[in-house]
Tab-separated table of C-alpha atoms in Angstrom:
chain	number	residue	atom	x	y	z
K	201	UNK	CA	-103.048	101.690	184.548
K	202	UNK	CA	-99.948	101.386	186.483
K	203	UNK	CA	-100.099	103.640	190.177
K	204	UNK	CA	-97.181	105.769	191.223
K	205	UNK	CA	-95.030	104.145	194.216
K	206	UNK	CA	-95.718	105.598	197.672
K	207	UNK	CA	-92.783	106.914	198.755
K	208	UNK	CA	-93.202	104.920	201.889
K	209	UNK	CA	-92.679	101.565	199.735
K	210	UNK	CA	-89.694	103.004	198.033
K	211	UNK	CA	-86.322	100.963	199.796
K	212	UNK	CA	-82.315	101.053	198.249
K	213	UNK	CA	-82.324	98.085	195.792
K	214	UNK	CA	-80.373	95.126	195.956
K	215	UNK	CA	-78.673	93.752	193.178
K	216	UNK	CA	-80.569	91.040	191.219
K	217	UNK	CA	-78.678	88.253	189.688
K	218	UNK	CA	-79.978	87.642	185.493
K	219	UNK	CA	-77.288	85.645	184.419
K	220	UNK	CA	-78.025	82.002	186.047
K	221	UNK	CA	-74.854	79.576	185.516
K	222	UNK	CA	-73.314	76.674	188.492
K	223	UNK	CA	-73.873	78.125	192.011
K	224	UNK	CA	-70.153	79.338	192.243
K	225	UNK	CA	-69.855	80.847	188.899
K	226	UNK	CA	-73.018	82.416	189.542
K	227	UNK	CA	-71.838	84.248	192.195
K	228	UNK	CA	-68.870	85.576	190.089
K	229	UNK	CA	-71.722	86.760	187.449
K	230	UNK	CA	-73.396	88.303	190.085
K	231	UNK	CA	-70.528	90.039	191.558
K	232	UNK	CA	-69.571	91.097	187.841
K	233	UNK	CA	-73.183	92.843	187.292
K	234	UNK	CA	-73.068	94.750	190.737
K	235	UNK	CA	-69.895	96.481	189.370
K	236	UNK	CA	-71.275	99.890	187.985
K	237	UNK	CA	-74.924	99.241	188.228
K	238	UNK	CA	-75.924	102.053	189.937
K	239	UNK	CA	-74.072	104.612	187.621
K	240	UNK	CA	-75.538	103.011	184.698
K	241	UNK	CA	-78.842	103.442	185.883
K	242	UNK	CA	-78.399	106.794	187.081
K	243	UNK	CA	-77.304	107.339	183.278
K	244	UNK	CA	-80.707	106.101	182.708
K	245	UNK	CA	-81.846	108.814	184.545
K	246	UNK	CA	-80.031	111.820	183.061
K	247	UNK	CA	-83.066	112.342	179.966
K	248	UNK	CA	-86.607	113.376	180.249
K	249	UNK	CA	-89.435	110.028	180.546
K	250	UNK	CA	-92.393	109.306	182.097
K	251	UNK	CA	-93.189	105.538	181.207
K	252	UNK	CA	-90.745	102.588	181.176
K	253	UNK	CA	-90.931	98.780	180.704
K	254	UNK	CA	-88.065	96.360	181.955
K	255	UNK	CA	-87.471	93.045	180.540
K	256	UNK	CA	-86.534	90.019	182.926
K	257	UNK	CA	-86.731	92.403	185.809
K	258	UNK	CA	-84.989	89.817	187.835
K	259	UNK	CA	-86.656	91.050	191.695
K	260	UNK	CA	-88.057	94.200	190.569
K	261	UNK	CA	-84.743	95.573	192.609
K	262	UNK	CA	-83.674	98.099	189.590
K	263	UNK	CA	-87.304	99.392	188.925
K	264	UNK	CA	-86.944	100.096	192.690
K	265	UNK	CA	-84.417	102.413	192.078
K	266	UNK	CA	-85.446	104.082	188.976
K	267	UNK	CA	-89.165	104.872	191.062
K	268	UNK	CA	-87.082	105.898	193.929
K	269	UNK	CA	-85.326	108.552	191.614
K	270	UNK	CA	-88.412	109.006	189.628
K	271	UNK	CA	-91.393	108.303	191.294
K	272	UNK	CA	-93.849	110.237	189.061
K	273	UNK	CA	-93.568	107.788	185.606
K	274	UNK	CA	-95.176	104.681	185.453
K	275	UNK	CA	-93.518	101.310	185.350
K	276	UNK	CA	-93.949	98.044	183.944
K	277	UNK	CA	-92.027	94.891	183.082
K	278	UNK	CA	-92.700	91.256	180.923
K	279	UNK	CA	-91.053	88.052	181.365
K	280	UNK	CA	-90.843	84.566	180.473
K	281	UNK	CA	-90.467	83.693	184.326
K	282	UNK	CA	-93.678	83.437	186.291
K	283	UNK	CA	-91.525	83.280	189.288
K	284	UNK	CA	-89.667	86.951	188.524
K	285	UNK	CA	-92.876	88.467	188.377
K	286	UNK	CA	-94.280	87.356	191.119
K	287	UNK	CA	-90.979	88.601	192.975
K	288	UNK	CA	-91.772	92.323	191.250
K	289	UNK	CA	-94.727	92.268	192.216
K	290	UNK	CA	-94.380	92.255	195.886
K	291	UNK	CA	-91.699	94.567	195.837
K	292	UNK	CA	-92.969	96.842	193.445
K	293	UNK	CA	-96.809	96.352	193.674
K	294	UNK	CA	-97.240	99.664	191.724
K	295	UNK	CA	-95.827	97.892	188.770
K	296	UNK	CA	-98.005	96.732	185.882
K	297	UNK	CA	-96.366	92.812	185.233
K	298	UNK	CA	-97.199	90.364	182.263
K	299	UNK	CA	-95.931	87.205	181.714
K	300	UNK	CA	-94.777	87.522	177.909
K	301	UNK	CA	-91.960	86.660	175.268
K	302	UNK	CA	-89.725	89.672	174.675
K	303	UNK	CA	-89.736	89.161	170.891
K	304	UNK	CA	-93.333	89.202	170.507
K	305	UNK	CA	-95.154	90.577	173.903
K	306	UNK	CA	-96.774	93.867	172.640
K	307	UNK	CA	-95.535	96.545	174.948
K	308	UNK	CA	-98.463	98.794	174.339
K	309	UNK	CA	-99.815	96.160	176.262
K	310	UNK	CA	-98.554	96.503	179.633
K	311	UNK	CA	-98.955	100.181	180.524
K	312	UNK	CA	-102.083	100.528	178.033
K	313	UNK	CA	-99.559	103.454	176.170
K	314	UNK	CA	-96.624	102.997	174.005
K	315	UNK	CA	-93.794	103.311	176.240
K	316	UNK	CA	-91.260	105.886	176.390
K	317	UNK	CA	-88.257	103.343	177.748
K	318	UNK	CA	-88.071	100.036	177.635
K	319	UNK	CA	-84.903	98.604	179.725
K	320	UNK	CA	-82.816	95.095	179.571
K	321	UNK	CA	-80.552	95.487	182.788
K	322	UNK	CA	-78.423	92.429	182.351
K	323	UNK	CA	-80.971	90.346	180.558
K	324	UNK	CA	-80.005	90.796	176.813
K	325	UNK	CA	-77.442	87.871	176.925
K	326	UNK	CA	-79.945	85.345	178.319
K	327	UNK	CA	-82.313	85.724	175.757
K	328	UNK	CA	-82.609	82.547	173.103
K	329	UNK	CA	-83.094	85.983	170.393
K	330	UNK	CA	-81.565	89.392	171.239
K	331	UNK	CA	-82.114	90.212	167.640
K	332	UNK	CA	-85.551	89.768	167.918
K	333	UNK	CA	-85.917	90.578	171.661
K	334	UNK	CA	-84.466	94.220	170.316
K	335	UNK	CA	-86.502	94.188	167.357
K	336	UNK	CA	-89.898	93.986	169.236
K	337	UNK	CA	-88.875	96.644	171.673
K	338	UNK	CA	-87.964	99.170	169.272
K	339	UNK	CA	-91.316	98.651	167.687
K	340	UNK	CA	-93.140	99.105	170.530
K	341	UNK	CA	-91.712	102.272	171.448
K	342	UNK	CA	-93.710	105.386	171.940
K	343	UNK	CA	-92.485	108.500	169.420
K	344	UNK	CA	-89.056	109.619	170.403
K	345	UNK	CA	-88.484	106.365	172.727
K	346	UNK	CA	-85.412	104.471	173.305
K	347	UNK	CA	-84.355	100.388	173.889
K	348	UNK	CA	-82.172	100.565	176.644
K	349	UNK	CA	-79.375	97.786	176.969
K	350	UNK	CA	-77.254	97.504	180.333
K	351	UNK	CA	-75.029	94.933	179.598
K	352	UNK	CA	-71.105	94.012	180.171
K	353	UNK	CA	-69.371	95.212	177.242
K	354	UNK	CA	-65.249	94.525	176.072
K	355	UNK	CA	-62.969	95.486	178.803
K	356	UNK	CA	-61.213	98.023	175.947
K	357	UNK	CA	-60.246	100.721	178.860
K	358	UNK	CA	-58.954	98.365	181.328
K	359	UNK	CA	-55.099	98.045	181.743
K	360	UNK	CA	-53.085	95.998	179.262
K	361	UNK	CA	-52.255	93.814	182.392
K	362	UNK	CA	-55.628	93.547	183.512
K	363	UNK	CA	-56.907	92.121	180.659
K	364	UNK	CA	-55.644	88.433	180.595
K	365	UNK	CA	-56.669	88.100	184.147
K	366	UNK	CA	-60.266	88.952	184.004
K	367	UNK	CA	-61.376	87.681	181.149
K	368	UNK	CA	-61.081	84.044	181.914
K	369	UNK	CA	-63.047	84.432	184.637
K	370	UNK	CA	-65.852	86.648	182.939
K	371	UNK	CA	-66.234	83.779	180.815
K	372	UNK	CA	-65.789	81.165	183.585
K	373	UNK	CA	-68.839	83.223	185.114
K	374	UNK	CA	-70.930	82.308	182.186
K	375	UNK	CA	-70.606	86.494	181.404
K	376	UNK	CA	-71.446	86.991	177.384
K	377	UNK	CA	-70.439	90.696	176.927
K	378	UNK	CA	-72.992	93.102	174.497
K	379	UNK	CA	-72.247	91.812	170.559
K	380	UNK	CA	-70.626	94.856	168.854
K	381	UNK	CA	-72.204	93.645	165.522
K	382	UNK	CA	-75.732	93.244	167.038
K	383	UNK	CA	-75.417	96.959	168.271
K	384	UNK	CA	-74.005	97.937	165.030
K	385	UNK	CA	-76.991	96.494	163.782
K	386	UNK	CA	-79.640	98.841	165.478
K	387	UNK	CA	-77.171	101.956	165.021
K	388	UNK	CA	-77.053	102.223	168.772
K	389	UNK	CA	-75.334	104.898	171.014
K	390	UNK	CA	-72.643	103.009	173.413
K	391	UNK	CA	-71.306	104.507	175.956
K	392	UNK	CA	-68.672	102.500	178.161
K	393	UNK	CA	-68.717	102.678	181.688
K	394	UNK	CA	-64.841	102.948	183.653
K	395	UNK	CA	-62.418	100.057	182.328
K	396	UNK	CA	-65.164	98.977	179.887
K	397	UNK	CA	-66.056	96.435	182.325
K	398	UNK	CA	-69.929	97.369	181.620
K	399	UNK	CA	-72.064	100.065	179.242
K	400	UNK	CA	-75.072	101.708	178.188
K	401	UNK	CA	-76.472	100.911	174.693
K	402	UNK	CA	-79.667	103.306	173.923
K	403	UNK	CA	-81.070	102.513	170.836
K	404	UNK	CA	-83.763	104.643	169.264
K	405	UNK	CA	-87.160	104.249	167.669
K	406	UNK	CA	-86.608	103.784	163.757
């Protein structure tokens, strides 16, 4: 079973780039995911859980956070990318990790429960199967549980002037913004973060 962090291994995360394109363009992508990330996981914060798994945790720099807000639930994560985990692990060695594939790892799994949360921060869009990624999540869910999907979204709010000028480079930056039809799909709750440049998809347990 996964251990509650010490609050004395608790630091500020840094932000974790998921979204690997050409050096320069990565940096743009990275740049891109930094904008709102804290709010959105603070949003993550705002309803009443006790276990969550992340997929593609990236450096473990986001479960950071979420411990350092809520240090009493337990965390895990799964990814394809020995090399992630082994970064989560040292930073968050309370963390239960498994190397897994997120549209068939069972989540039930990696905390030994059914998990209340399980989060894609930025990951969704690098996954061969979202449909499936989401699929498997939602079934592993514990009662009353939630997929939650971080993700840049469609620029709606922003300025009419604003508009032409950043989304050339969003998709310069290799930046695939959450499909409207694939949330559509799982009935999810979206709610846009400022200028629309990001959002918060929760999707509940069918």
């Amino acid at each position: 079973p996964a251990m509650n962090p010490p609050p004395t291994q608790l630091r500020a995360p840094a932000t974790s780039p998921t979204l690997r394109p050409s050096r320069p363009l990565a940096l743009s992508a990275r740049l891109w995911s930094m904008l709102g990330r804290r709010q959105a996981l603070t949003r993550v914060l705002r309803h009443a859980w006790q276990s969550l798994v992340e997929v593609s945790p990236g450096g473990g720099q986001d479960l950071l956070y979420l411990a350092q807000s809520r240090p009493s639930a337990i965390y895990g994560a799964i990814s394809e990318r020995g090399k992630d985990l082994r970064k989560t692990k040292a930073r968050c060695p309370w963390a239960v990790t498994q190397k897994g594939h997120a549209t068939a790892h069972p989540y039930a799994q990696v905390l030994e429960l059914r998990p209340d949360r399980v989060l894609f921060t930025y990951s969704l869009g690098t996954l061969a199967d979202p449909l499936g990624a989401l699929r498997n999540a939602r079934r592993g869910l514990a009662l009353g549980g939630e997929v939650i999907v971080i993700d840049f979204w469609h620029l709606e709010q922003c300025p009419e002037w604003l508009r032409p000028l950043l989304k050339p480079l969003l998709r310069a930056s290799g930046v695939r913004p959450l499909s409207k039809s694939l949330m559509a799909h799982f009935d999810a709750t979206v709610e846009p973060g400022p200028l629309g440049l990001w959002a918060v998809a929760r999707i509940k347990r069918a």
